[in-house]
Amino acid sequence: MKTATTATNIASALAAATEPTGKTLPLLADLPPAPPALTAHAVRVLDGIEKAKEGQDANYCAFLDVVAREIRKAGDASGVLADVLGVLEKAKTPKTSCGVHSWCVETGDHYDHISACISATCTDAYGREVLPVNVIDWGTGVKVGLLDEDLTPVEARGRIAELRAHLDTVEALVADVEAGR
């Protein structure tokens, strides 16, 4: 009889137990299921996410926090990471080539146009590029970046002619040296 009374008292006490706020404690059956245990892979990914947040801005950290929360809910990272990659892939803007200039390497919607930078195949004694050149159009007309100047195409042709004449002179000097003069 004492055991039955003790059991009844415990049951009454549990049923009447309240939090300091006056709310009745939820029954075990009413509690949400516990999250699944984390796999070793999930633990490694969560650790990597924490390291990746170091020094990043608030928006990036918030994004990583959402990913980490979803991994904890799932217990594994593989499915969550696949979903994240799928969402990011859908969000990518297709890269379309420039519709204004054929030489422009910018893609998508843009206003400033720039070509790839080209240089002579040789470098100087310090390993720096020789004669780097590119073409730009910042809305004020096309310019050729040559010899640290922004030149019109006509001006660039004039400088190229000067360079050719200079190289012809250099080649003649080398020929004199080879001839022993």
Short mmCIF file of C-alpha atoms in Angstrom, two decimals, residues 97-116 134-143:
data_model
loop_
_atom_site.label_atom_id
_atom_site.label_comp_id
_atom_site.label_asym_id
_atom_site.label_seq_id
_atom_site.Cartn_x
_atom_site.Cartn_y
_atom_site.Cartn_z
CA SER A 97 29.13 38.24 -73.20
CA CYS A 98 29.28 41.98 -73.75
CA GLY A 99 26.83 43.15 -76.38
CA VAL A 100 28.63 46.47 -76.95
CA HIS A 101 32.27 45.63 -77.69
CA SER A 102 33.65 42.32 -78.98
CA TRP A 103 36.92 42.92 -77.12
CA CYS A 104 35.24 43.47 -73.72
CA VAL A 105 35.79 40.64 -71.23
CA GLU A 106 33.09 41.84 -68.82
CA THR A 107 29.96 39.67 -68.67
CA GLY A 108 26.39 40.28 -67.67
CA ASP A 109 24.97 43.77 -67.20
CA HIS A 110 27.80 46.31 -67.09
CA TYR A 111 28.65 49.86 -68.11
CA ASP A 112 32.44 49.95 -67.98
CA HIS A 113 34.13 47.95 -70.71
CA ILE A 114 37.66 46.55 -70.48
CA SER A 115 39.67 44.14 -72.57
CA ALA A 116 42.08 41.51 -71.40
CA ASN A 134 44.44 46.99 -72.71
CA VAL A 135 41.42 48.72 -74.16
CA ILE A 136 38.87 50.55 -72.00
CA ASP A 137 35.60 52.37 -72.47
CA TRP A 138 34.24 54.09 -69.38
CA GLY A 139 31.53 55.84 -71.31
CA THR A 140 33.78 58.65 -72.54
CA GLY A 141 35.01 56.90 -75.66
CA VAL A 142 37.32 54.00 -76.33
CA LYS A 143 40.88 54.42 -75.07
#
